[in-house]
Amino acid sequence: MAAPLRASRQRRTIDEVPFWYHSIDLGGGLVTPGFKSPESMQAHLSALQLPDLADKTVLDVGAWDGFYAFEAERRGARRVVALDAYEWAGTPPGWEGRREQLPPKWLGFEVAHDLLGSSVECVVADFTTTDPADLGRFDVVIFSGVLYHLQDPLGALRRLARVAREVALVETAAIHAGVLEDRALCEFYEGGELNGDPTNWWAPNGTALAAMCRAAGFGRVELLDYPPAAPTPQYRLVAHAFA
Ligand SMILES: C[S@@+](CC[C@H](N)C(=O)[O-])C[C@H]1O[C@@H](n2cnc3c(N)ncnc32)[C@H](O)[C@@H]1O
């Protein structure tokens, strides 16, 4: 097929996806029209401070459209598994009692996977109920934007500790508790208090995030860019939790 025709077919396929969360560069000038702009994805990526992934095995939990999984593959990871509960069969995690607000079916991962010719493996599963032994262990686990969506964050971190052989990269909404910041505190959201999103349940402060990772079984935790230079009550925080 002639290149311009192929490009226009690919563009149509991309446009047929009802909602893209990630802006993913698919090459040849094609970028998915993500809710998160290319610039914000680059900012998130650099905040995560990915370790050298060459020849590593990587699990991306809550991969959604797969930006981080594809990035890991691009950086030379030997095996990448993207896990999400995106192919909603019943009530997805976090949406109990809120079905009427469900987003459209999320297909972006499959389209990007195809157009990239990717070998990333896909697991459709709820991380909070999947047996970690079934997933196996991975050198690096990416856990970005998921923790605060879970009703039992400590339980999820325990699962994470079981699947992370070297390090887990935990990125989360966080609170800064001001003069109480040295106490391990989490804020609870009954409804949509955090960003109007009723699937958000908890946000830890830095002290709590580090303590929870240790309590979950990680040996050492580094909080990146912490404490924040200009503390705001809510911000994004990244922890590297080492096995
Ligand atoms: C805010 S998005 C973050 C997407 C991506 N990791 C990022 O950082 O850009 C949260 C993702 O986590 C997924 N997720 C939430 N709870 C989950 C669970 N229990 N098991 C698997 N995936 C889950 C959602 O489906 C969604 O794709």
PDB file of C-alpha atoms and ligand atoms in Angstrom:
ATOM      1  CA  MET A   1       0.000   0.000   0.000  1.00  0.00           C
ATOM      2  CA  ALA A   2       1.279   3.485  -0.855  1.00  0.00           C
ATOM      3  CA  ALA A   3       2.634   5.318   2.192  1.00  0.00           C
ATOM      4  CA  PRO A   4       0.088   8.206   2.193  1.00  0.00           C
ATOM      5  CA  LEU A   5      -2.817   5.752   1.874  1.00  0.00           C
ATOM      6  CA  ARG A   6      -1.416   3.601   4.685  1.00  0.00           C
ATOM      7  CA  ALA A   7      -0.971   6.685   6.867  1.00  0.00           C
ATOM      8  CA  SER A   8      -4.547   7.848   6.272  1.00  0.00           C
ATOM      9  CA  ARG A   9      -5.911   4.362   7.106  1.00  0.00           C
ATOM     10  CA  GLN A  10      -3.835   4.336  10.268  1.00  0.00           C
ATOM     11  CA  ARG A  11      -5.102   7.793  11.180  1.00  0.00           C
ATOM     12  CA  ARG A  12      -8.688   6.559  10.696  1.00  0.00           C
ATOM     13  CA  THR A  13      -8.041   3.551  12.940  1.00  0.00           C
ATOM     14  CA  ILE A  14      -6.628   5.860  15.606  1.00  0.00           C
ATOM     15  CA  ASP A  15      -9.618   8.202  15.292  1.00  0.00           C
ATOM     16  CA  GLU A  16     -12.051   5.311  15.725  1.00  0.00           C
ATOM     17  CA  VAL A  17     -10.900   4.761  19.304  1.00  0.00           C
ATOM     18  CA  PRO A  18     -13.528   6.539  21.399  1.00  0.00           C
ATOM     19  CA  PHE A  19     -11.084   7.869  23.976  1.00  0.00           C
ATOM     20  CA  TRP A  20      -7.307   8.005  24.165  1.00  0.00           C
ATOM     21  CA  TYR A  21      -5.760   8.660  27.560  1.00  0.00           C
ATOM     22  CA  HIS A  22      -2.125   8.644  26.414  1.00  0.00           C
ATOM     23  CA  SER A  23      -0.468  10.538  23.591  1.00  0.00           C
ATOM     24  CA  ILE A  24       1.649   7.801  22.063  1.00  0.00           C
ATOM     25  CA  ASP A  25       4.105   8.479  19.268  1.00  0.00           C
ATOM     26  CA  LEU A  26       3.485   5.721  16.752  1.00  0.00           C
ATOM     27  CA  GLY A  27       6.133   6.942  14.304  1.00  0.00           C
ATOM     28  CA  GLY A  28       5.681   8.400  10.836  1.00  0.00           C
ATOM     29  CA  GLY A  29       4.172  11.561  12.326  1.00  0.00           C
ATOM     30  CA  LEU A  30       1.285   9.657  13.967  1.00  0.00           C
ATOM     31  CA  VAL A  31       0.582  10.539  17.586  1.00  0.00           C
ATOM     32  CA  THR A  32      -2.522   9.339  19.388  1.00  0.00           C
ATOM     33  CA  PRO A  33      -4.777  12.228  20.493  1.00  0.00           C
ATOM     34  CA  GLY A  34      -4.420  11.598  24.220  1.00  0.00           C
ATOM     35  CA  PHE A  35      -6.265  13.343  27.019  1.00  0.00           C
ATOM     36  CA  LYS A  36      -2.700  13.647  28.350  1.00  0.00           C
ATOM     37  CA  SER A  37      -0.801  15.798  25.853  1.00  0.00           C
ATOM     38  CA  PRO A  38       2.575  14.702  24.475  1.00  0.00           C
ATOM     39  CA  GLU A  39       4.220  17.354  26.676  1.00  0.00           C
ATOM     40  CA  SER A  40       2.507  16.136  29.843  1.00  0.00           C
ATOM     41  CA  MET A  41       3.401  12.512  28.995  1.00  0.00           C
ATOM     42  CA  GLN A  42       7.057  13.535  28.660  1.00  0.00           C
ATOM     43  CA  ALA A  43       6.853  15.338  32.009  1.00  0.00           C
ATOM     44  CA  HIS A  44       5.313  12.240  33.662  1.00  0.00           C
ATOM     45  CA  LEU A  45       7.930  10.038  32.053  1.00  0.00           C
ATOM     46  CA  SER A  46      10.812  12.124  33.290  1.00  0.00           C
ATOM     47  CA  ALA A  47       9.277  12.344  36.800  1.00  0.00           C
ATOM     48  CA  LEU A  48       9.184   8.543  36.921  1.00  0.00           C
ATOM     49  CA  GLN A  49      12.975   8.340  36.411  1.00  0.00           C
ATOM     50  CA  LEU A  50      12.921   4.948  34.721  1.00  0.00           C
ATOM     51  CA  PRO A  51      16.024   2.896  35.468  1.00  0.00           C
ATOM     52  CA  ASP A  52      18.033   1.336  32.649  1.00  0.00           C
ATOM     53  CA  LEU A  53      15.566  -1.168  31.174  1.00  0.00           C
ATOM     54  CA  ALA A  54      17.891  -2.854  28.692  1.00  0.00           C
ATOM     55  CA  ASP A  55      17.368  -6.611  28.906  1.00  0.00           C
ATOM     56  CA  LYS A  56      15.020  -6.256  31.903  1.00  0.00           C
ATOM     57  CA  THR A  57      11.615  -7.797  32.410  1.00  0.00           C
ATOM     58  CA  VAL A  58       8.947  -5.161  33.035  1.00  0.00           C
ATOM     59  CA  LEU A  59       5.366  -5.269  34.278  1.00  0.00           C
ATOM     60  CA  ASP A  60       3.209  -2.164  33.720  1.00  0.00           C
ATOM     61  CA  VAL A  61       0.239  -2.330  36.085  1.00  0.00           C
ATOM     62  CA  GLY A  62      -2.733  -0.198  35.034  1.00  0.00           C
ATOM     63  CA  ALA A  63      -1.216   0.295  31.586  1.00  0.00           C
ATOM     64  CA  TRP A  64      -4.347   1.803  29.972  1.00  0.00           C
ATOM     65  CA  ASP A  65      -3.265   2.729  26.402  1.00  0.00           C
ATOM     66  CA  GLY A  66       0.196   1.349  27.154  1.00  0.00           C
ATOM     67  CA  PHE A  67       2.428   4.430  26.968  1.00  0.00           C
ATOM     68  CA  TYR A  68       4.868   3.153  29.621  1.00  0.00           C
ATOM     69  CA  ALA A  69       4.802  -0.447  28.415  1.00  0.00           C
ATOM     70  CA  PHE A  70       5.654   0.624  24.865  1.00  0.00           C
ATOM     71  CA  GLU A  71       8.311   2.985  26.197  1.00  0.00           C
ATOM     72  CA  ALA A  72       9.871   0.097  28.158  1.00  0.00           C
ATOM     73  CA  GLU A  73       9.906  -1.988  24.990  1.00  0.00           C
ATOM     74  CA  ARG A  74      11.475   0.910  23.087  1.00  0.00           C
ATOM     75  CA  ARG A  75      14.180   1.117  25.757  1.00  0.00           C
ATOM     76  CA  GLY A  76      15.204  -2.473  25.176  1.00  0.00           C
ATOM     77  CA  ALA A  77      13.354  -4.415  27.856  1.00  0.00           C
ATOM     78  CA  ARG A  78      13.571  -8.145  27.165  1.00  0.00           C
ATOM     79  CA  ARG A  79       9.955  -8.841  28.098  1.00  0.00           C
ATOM     80  CA  VAL A  80       7.139  -6.390  28.823  1.00  0.00           C
ATOM     81  CA  VAL A  81       3.717  -7.258  30.198  1.00  0.00           C
ATOM     82  CA  ALA A  82       0.945  -4.646  30.276  1.00  0.00           C
ATOM     83  CA  LEU A  83      -1.807  -5.357  32.772  1.00  0.00           C
ATOM     84  CA  ASP A  84      -5.110  -3.580  32.998  1.00  0.00           C
ATOM     85  CA  ALA A  85      -8.729  -4.387  33.589  1.00  0.00           C
ATOM     86  CA  TYR A  86      -9.563  -2.365  30.472  1.00  0.00           C
ATOM     87  CA  GLU A  87     -11.768  -4.872  28.678  1.00  0.00           C
ATOM     88  CA  TRP A  88     -14.643  -4.356  31.055  1.00  0.00           C
ATOM     89  CA  ALA A  89     -16.773  -7.447  31.379  1.00  0.00           C
ATOM     90  CA  GLY A  90     -18.545  -6.735  34.621  1.00  0.00           C
ATOM     91  CA  THR A  91     -18.096  -3.909  37.071  1.00  0.00           C
ATOM     92  CA  PRO A  92     -14.481  -2.752  36.927  1.00  0.00           C
ATOM     93  CA  PRO A  93     -12.527  -2.111  40.112  1.00  0.00           C
ATOM     94  CA  GLY A  94     -13.292   1.234  41.699  1.00  0.00           C
ATOM     95  CA  TRP A  95     -16.628   1.629  39.962  1.00  0.00           C
ATOM     96  CA  GLU A  96     -18.775  -0.363  42.375  1.00  0.00           C
ATOM     97  CA  GLY A  97     -22.139   1.372  42.548  1.00  0.00           C
ATOM     98  CA  ARG A  98     -21.101   3.885  39.876  1.00  0.00           C
ATOM     99  CA  ARG A  99     -21.726   1.969  36.671  1.00  0.00           C
ATOM    100  CA  GLU A 100     -23.654   4.803  35.046  1.00  0.00           C
ATOM    101  CA  GLN A 101     -20.409   6.831  34.880  1.00  0.00           C
ATOM    102  CA  LEU A 102     -18.407   4.127  33.111  1.00  0.00           C
ATOM    103  CA  PRO A 103     -16.081   5.332  30.345  1.00  0.00           C
ATOM    104  CA  PRO A 104     -16.325   3.843  26.855  1.00  0.00           C
ATOM    105  CA  LYS A 105     -14.576   0.573  26.211  1.00  0.00           C
ATOM    106  CA  TRP A 106     -10.830   1.140  26.108  1.00  0.00           C
ATOM    107  CA  LEU A 107      -9.289  -0.172  22.919  1.00  0.00           C
ATOM    108  CA  GLY A 108      -6.396   2.206  22.467  1.00  0.00           C
ATOM    109  CA  PHE A 109      -3.880  -0.315  23.742  1.00  0.00           C
ATOM    110  CA  GLU A 110      -4.751  -2.782  21.013  1.00  0.00           C
ATOM    111  CA  VAL A 111      -4.618  -0.189  18.238  1.00  0.00           C
ATOM    112  CA  ALA A 112      -1.269   1.227  19.411  1.00  0.00           C
ATOM    113  CA  HIS A 113       0.077  -2.317  19.863  1.00  0.00           C
ATOM    114  CA  ASP A 114      -0.853  -3.151  16.280  1.00  0.00           C
ATOM    115  CA  LEU A 115       0.475   0.025  14.705  1.00  0.00           C
ATOM    116  CA  LEU A 116       3.748  -0.206  16.622  1.00  0.00           C
ATOM    117  CA  GLY A 117       4.164  -3.876  15.726  1.00  0.00           C
ATOM    118  CA  SER A 118       4.739  -4.338  19.445  1.00  0.00           C
ATOM    119  CA  SER A 119       5.544  -7.567  21.276  1.00  0.00           C
ATOM    120  CA  VAL A 120       4.256  -6.279  24.614  1.00  0.00           C
ATOM    121  CA  GLU A 121       2.138  -8.979  26.225  1.00  0.00           C
ATOM    122  CA  CYS A 122      -1.299  -8.051  27.471  1.00  0.00           C
ATOM    123  CA  VAL A 123      -2.955  -9.334  30.629  1.00  0.00           C
ATOM    124  CA  VAL A 124      -6.546  -8.336  31.298  1.00  0.00           C
ATOM    125  CA  ALA A 125      -6.926  -8.665  35.037  1.00  0.00           C
ATOM    126  CA  ASP A 126      -7.780  -6.896  38.250  1.00  0.00           C
ATOM    127  CA  PHE A 127      -4.448  -6.473  40.013  1.00  0.00           C
ATOM    128  CA  THR A 128      -6.131  -6.495  43.414  1.00  0.00           C
ATOM    129  CA  THR A 129      -7.539  -9.993  42.980  1.00  0.00           C
ATOM    130  CA  THR A 130      -5.085 -11.689  40.600  1.00  0.00           C
ATOM    131  CA  ASP A 131      -2.813 -14.202  42.263  1.00  0.00           C
ATOM    132  CA  PRO A 132       0.706 -12.625  42.132  1.00  0.00           C
ATOM    133  CA  ALA A 133       2.117 -16.128  41.629  1.00  0.00           C
ATOM    134  CA  ASP A 134       0.201 -16.319  38.337  1.00  0.00           C
ATOM    135  CA  LEU A 135       1.824 -13.089  37.154  1.00  0.00           C
ATOM    136  CA  GLY A 136       5.344 -14.174  38.076  1.00  0.00           C
ATOM    137  CA  ARG A 137       8.149 -11.768  38.984  1.00  0.00           C
ATOM    138  CA  PHE A 138       9.546  -8.860  36.992  1.00  0.00           C
ATOM    139  CA  ASP A 139      12.786  -6.915  37.379  1.00  0.00           C
ATOM    140  CA  VAL A 140      10.936  -3.604  37.183  1.00  0.00           C
ATOM    141  CA  VAL A 141       7.271  -2.949  37.915  1.00  0.00           C
ATOM    142  CA  ILE A 142       5.639   0.306  36.863  1.00  0.00           C
ATOM    143  CA  PHE A 143       2.717   1.244  39.089  1.00  0.00           C
ATOM    144  CA  SER A 144       1.781   4.676  37.833  1.00  0.00           C
ATOM    145  CA  GLY A 145      -1.497   6.394  38.568  1.00  0.00           C
ATOM    146  CA  VAL A 146      -3.096   3.362  40.160  1.00  0.00           C
ATOM    147  CA  LEU A 147      -2.541   3.402  43.943  1.00  0.00           C
ATOM    148  CA  TYR A 148      -5.084   6.110  44.754  1.00  0.00           C
ATOM    149  CA  HIS A 149      -7.757   4.285  42.728  1.00  0.00           C
ATOM    150  CA  LEU A 150      -7.632   1.304  45.063  1.00  0.00           C
ATOM    151  CA  GLN A 151      -9.715   0.782  48.156  1.00  0.00           C
ATOM    152  CA  ASP A 152      -6.940  -1.222  49.812  1.00  0.00           C
ATOM    153  CA  PRO A 153      -3.659   0.483  48.838  1.00  0.00           C
ATOM    154  CA  LEU A 154      -1.559  -1.404  51.390  1.00  0.00           C
ATOM    155  CA  GLY A 155      -2.861  -4.729  50.108  1.00  0.00           C
ATOM    156  CA  ALA A 156      -1.970  -3.665  46.555  1.00  0.00           C
ATOM    157  CA  LEU A 157       1.550  -2.666  47.639  1.00  0.00           C
ATOM    158  CA  ARG A 158       1.963  -6.106  49.233  1.00  0.00           C
ATOM    159  CA  ARG A 159       1.055  -7.655  45.892  1.00  0.00           C
ATOM    160  CA  LEU A 160       3.480  -5.301  44.190  1.00  0.00           C
ATOM    161  CA  ALA A 161       6.277  -6.396  46.526  1.00  0.00           C
ATOM    162  CA  ARG A 162       5.597  -9.988  45.533  1.00  0.00           C
ATOM    163  CA  VAL A 163       5.926  -9.330  41.799  1.00  0.00           C
ATOM    164  CA  ALA A 164       8.860  -6.845  41.884  1.00  0.00           C
ATOM    165  CA  ARG A 165      12.254  -8.545  41.741  1.00  0.00           C
ATOM    166  CA  GLU A 166      14.338  -5.341  41.784  1.00  0.00           C
ATOM    167  CA  VAL A 167      12.264  -2.182  41.976  1.00  0.00           C
ATOM    168  CA  ALA A 168       8.710  -0.908  41.766  1.00  0.00           C
ATOM    169  CA  LEU A 169       8.088   2.624  40.498  1.00  0.00           C
ATOM    170  CA  VAL A 170       5.080   3.892  42.404  1.00  0.00           C
ATOM    171  CA  GLU A 171       3.567   7.105  41.068  1.00  0.00           C
ATOM    172  CA  THR A 172       0.541   8.468  42.870  1.00  0.00           C
ATOM    173  CA  ALA A 173      -1.623  11.412  43.749  1.00  0.00           C
ATOM    174  CA  ALA A 174      -0.317  12.594  47.107  1.00  0.00           C
ATOM    175  CA  ILE A 175      -1.098  15.095  49.803  1.00  0.00           C
ATOM    176  CA  HIS A 176       1.255  17.390  51.639  1.00  0.00           C
ATOM    177  CA  ALA A 177       0.209  17.595  55.259  1.00  0.00           C
ATOM    178  CA  GLY A 178       2.084  20.789  56.160  1.00  0.00           C
ATOM    179  CA  VAL A 179       3.359  20.780  59.730  1.00  0.00           C
ATOM    180  CA  LEU A 180       2.117  17.186  60.088  1.00  0.00           C
ATOM    181  CA  GLU A 181       4.100  15.960  57.070  1.00  0.00           C
ATOM    182  CA  ASP A 182       6.388  13.815  59.230  1.00  0.00           C
ATOM    183  CA  ARG A 183       3.344  11.791  60.340  1.00  0.00           C
ATOM    184  CA  ALA A 184       2.188   8.968  58.039  1.00  0.00           C
ATOM    185  CA  LEU A 185      -1.189  10.288  56.827  1.00  0.00           C
ATOM    186  CA  CYS A 186      -3.602   9.396  54.040  1.00  0.00           C
ATOM    187  CA  GLU A 187      -6.622  11.387  52.913  1.00  0.00           C
ATOM    188  CA  PHE A 188      -9.810   9.445  52.213  1.00  0.00           C
ATOM    189  CA  TYR A 189     -12.234  10.411  49.438  1.00  0.00           C
ATOM    190  CA  GLU A 190     -15.807   9.320  49.892  1.00  0.00           C
ATOM    191  CA  GLY A 191     -16.855  10.586  46.427  1.00  0.00           C
ATOM    192  CA  GLY A 192     -15.299  12.793  43.775  1.00  0.00           C
ATOM    193  CA  GLU A 193     -13.310  15.095  46.065  1.00  0.00           C
ATOM    194  CA  LEU A 194     -10.051  14.297  44.248  1.00  0.00           C
ATOM    195  CA  ASN A 195     -10.235  15.726  40.704  1.00  0.00           C
ATOM    196  CA  GLY A 196     -13.986  15.037  40.514  1.00  0.00           C
ATOM    197  CA  ASP A 197     -13.189  11.361  39.958  1.00  0.00           C
ATOM    198  CA  PRO A 198     -15.272   9.010  42.091  1.00  0.00           C
ATOM    199  CA  THR A 199     -12.797   6.154  41.490  1.00  0.00           C
ATOM    200  CA  ASN A 200     -10.209   7.878  43.686  1.00  0.00           C
ATOM    201  CA  TRP A 201     -10.156   6.603  47.274  1.00  0.00           C
ATOM    202  CA  TRP A 202      -6.921   7.500  49.061  1.00  0.00           C
ATOM    203  CA  ALA A 203      -3.928   9.791  48.702  1.00  0.00           C
ATOM    204  CA  PRO A 204      -0.933   9.300  51.026  1.00  0.00           C
ATOM    205  CA  ASN A 205       1.573  11.901  52.117  1.00  0.00           C
ATOM    206  CA  GLY A 206       5.255  11.168  51.485  1.00  0.00           C
ATOM    207  CA  THR A 207       5.820   9.742  54.944  1.00  0.00           C
ATOM    208  CA  ALA A 208       2.866   7.378  54.539  1.00  0.00           C
ATOM    209  CA  LEU A 209       3.862   6.274  51.045  1.00  0.00           C
ATOM    210  CA  ALA A 210       7.368   5.324  52.184  1.00  0.00           C
ATOM    211  CA  ALA A 211       6.055   3.633  55.342  1.00  0.00           C
ATOM    212  CA  MET A 212       3.396   1.696  53.438  1.00  0.00           C
ATOM    213  CA  CYS A 213       5.937   0.460  50.882  1.00  0.00           C
ATOM    214  CA  ARG A 214       8.193  -0.769  53.710  1.00  0.00           C
ATOM    215  CA  ALA A 215       5.250  -2.341  55.562  1.00  0.00           C
ATOM    216  CA  ALA A 216       4.301  -4.071  52.311  1.00  0.00           C
ATOM    217  CA  GLY A 217       7.680  -5.790  52.191  1.00  0.00           C
ATOM    218  CA  PHE A 218       9.975  -3.493  50.207  1.00  0.00           C
ATOM    219  CA  GLY A 219      13.449  -3.204  51.707  1.00  0.00           C
ATOM    220  CA  ARG A 220      14.252   0.411  50.867  1.00  0.00           C
ATOM    221  CA  VAL A 221      12.239   3.316  49.518  1.00  0.00           C
ATOM    222  CA  GLU A 222      13.407   6.480  47.767  1.00  0.00           C
ATOM    223  CA  LEU A 223      10.937   9.345  47.368  1.00  0.00           C
ATOM    224  CA  LEU A 224      11.870  11.357  44.279  1.00  0.00           C
ATOM    225  CA  ASP A 225      11.980  15.163  44.381  1.00  0.00           C
ATOM    226  CA  TYR A 226      10.761  15.039  47.956  1.00  0.00           C
ATOM    227  CA  PRO A 227       9.934  17.105  49.861  1.00  0.00           C
ATOM    228  CA  PRO A 228       8.478  19.221  47.057  1.00  0.00           C
ATOM    229  CA  ALA A 229      10.128  22.634  46.683  1.00  0.00           C
ATOM    230  CA  ALA A 230       6.794  24.451  46.865  1.00  0.00           C
ATOM    231  CA  PRO A 231       4.417  22.175  48.786  1.00  0.00           C
ATOM    232  CA  THR A 232       0.803  22.244  47.624  1.00  0.00           C
ATOM    233  CA  PRO A 233      -1.929  20.301  49.456  1.00  0.00           C
ATOM    234  CA  GLN A 234      -2.197  17.908  46.482  1.00  0.00           C
ATOM    235  CA  TYR A 235       0.500  16.899  44.047  1.00  0.00           C
ATOM    236  CA  ARG A 236       2.024  13.869  42.316  1.00  0.00           C
ATOM    237  CA  LEU A 237       4.698  11.847  44.041  1.00  0.00           C
ATOM    238  CA  VAL A 238       6.980   9.058  42.824  1.00  0.00           C
ATOM    239  CA  ALA A 239       8.606   6.423  45.010  1.00  0.00           C
ATOM    240  CA  HIS A 240      11.203   3.895  43.941  1.00  0.00           C
ATOM    241  CA  ALA A 241      10.569   0.894  46.176  1.00  0.00           C
ATOM    242  CA  PHE A 242      13.448  -1.597  46.143  1.00  0.00           C
ATOM    243  CA  ALA A 243      12.950  -5.294  46.867  1.00  0.00           C
TER     244      ALA A 243
HETATM  245  C1  LIG B   1      -5.067   7.031  36.005  1.00  0.00           C
HETATM  246  S1  LIG B   1      -4.907   5.648  34.970  1.00  0.00           S
HETATM  247  C2  LIG B   1      -3.140   5.543  34.871  1.00  0.00           C
HETATM  248  C3  LIG B   1      -2.687   4.988  33.541  1.00  0.00           C
HETATM  249  C4  LIG B   1      -1.177   4.887  33.395  1.00  0.00           C
HETATM  250  N1  LIG B   1      -0.624   3.912  34.289  1.00  0.00           N
HETATM  251  C5  LIG B   1      -0.518   6.228  33.596  1.00  0.00           C
HETATM  252  O1  LIG B   1       0.140   6.440  34.621  1.00  0.00           O
HETATM  253  O2  LIG B   1      -0.646   7.092  32.729  1.00  0.00           O
HETATM  254  C6  LIG B   1      -5.309   4.266  36.016  1.00  0.00           C
HETATM  255  C7  LIG B   1      -5.284   2.934  35.279  1.00  0.00           C
HETATM  256  O3  LIG B   1      -5.272   1.897  36.256  1.00  0.00           O
HETATM  257  C8  LIG B   1      -6.193   0.910  35.881  1.00  0.00           C
HETATM  258  N2  LIG B   1      -6.637   0.221  37.087  1.00  0.00           N
HETATM  259  C9  LIG B   1      -7.276   0.749  38.146  1.00  0.00           C
HETATM  260  N3  LIG B   1      -7.522  -0.189  39.064  1.00  0.00           N
HETATM  261  C10 LIG B   1      -7.013  -1.344  38.560  1.00  0.00           C
HETATM  262  C11 LIG B   1      -6.951  -2.671  39.030  1.00  0.00           C
HETATM  263  N4  LIG B   1      -7.476  -2.997  40.210  1.00  0.00           N
HETATM  264  N5  LIG B   1      -6.375  -3.612  38.267  1.00  0.00           N
HETATM  265  C12 LIG B   1      -5.856  -3.282  37.057  1.00  0.00           C
HETATM  266  N6  LIG B   1      -5.862  -2.028  36.574  1.00  0.00           N
HETATM  267  C13 LIG B   1      -6.451  -1.078  37.304  1.00  0.00           C
HETATM  268  C14 LIG B   1      -7.300   1.659  35.169  1.00  0.00           C
HETATM  269  O4  LIG B   1      -8.035   0.794  34.330  1.00  0.00           O
HETATM  270  C15 LIG B   1      -6.506   2.689  34.408  1.00  0.00           C
HETATM  271  O5  LIG B   1      -6.098   2.205  33.162  1.00  0.00           O
END
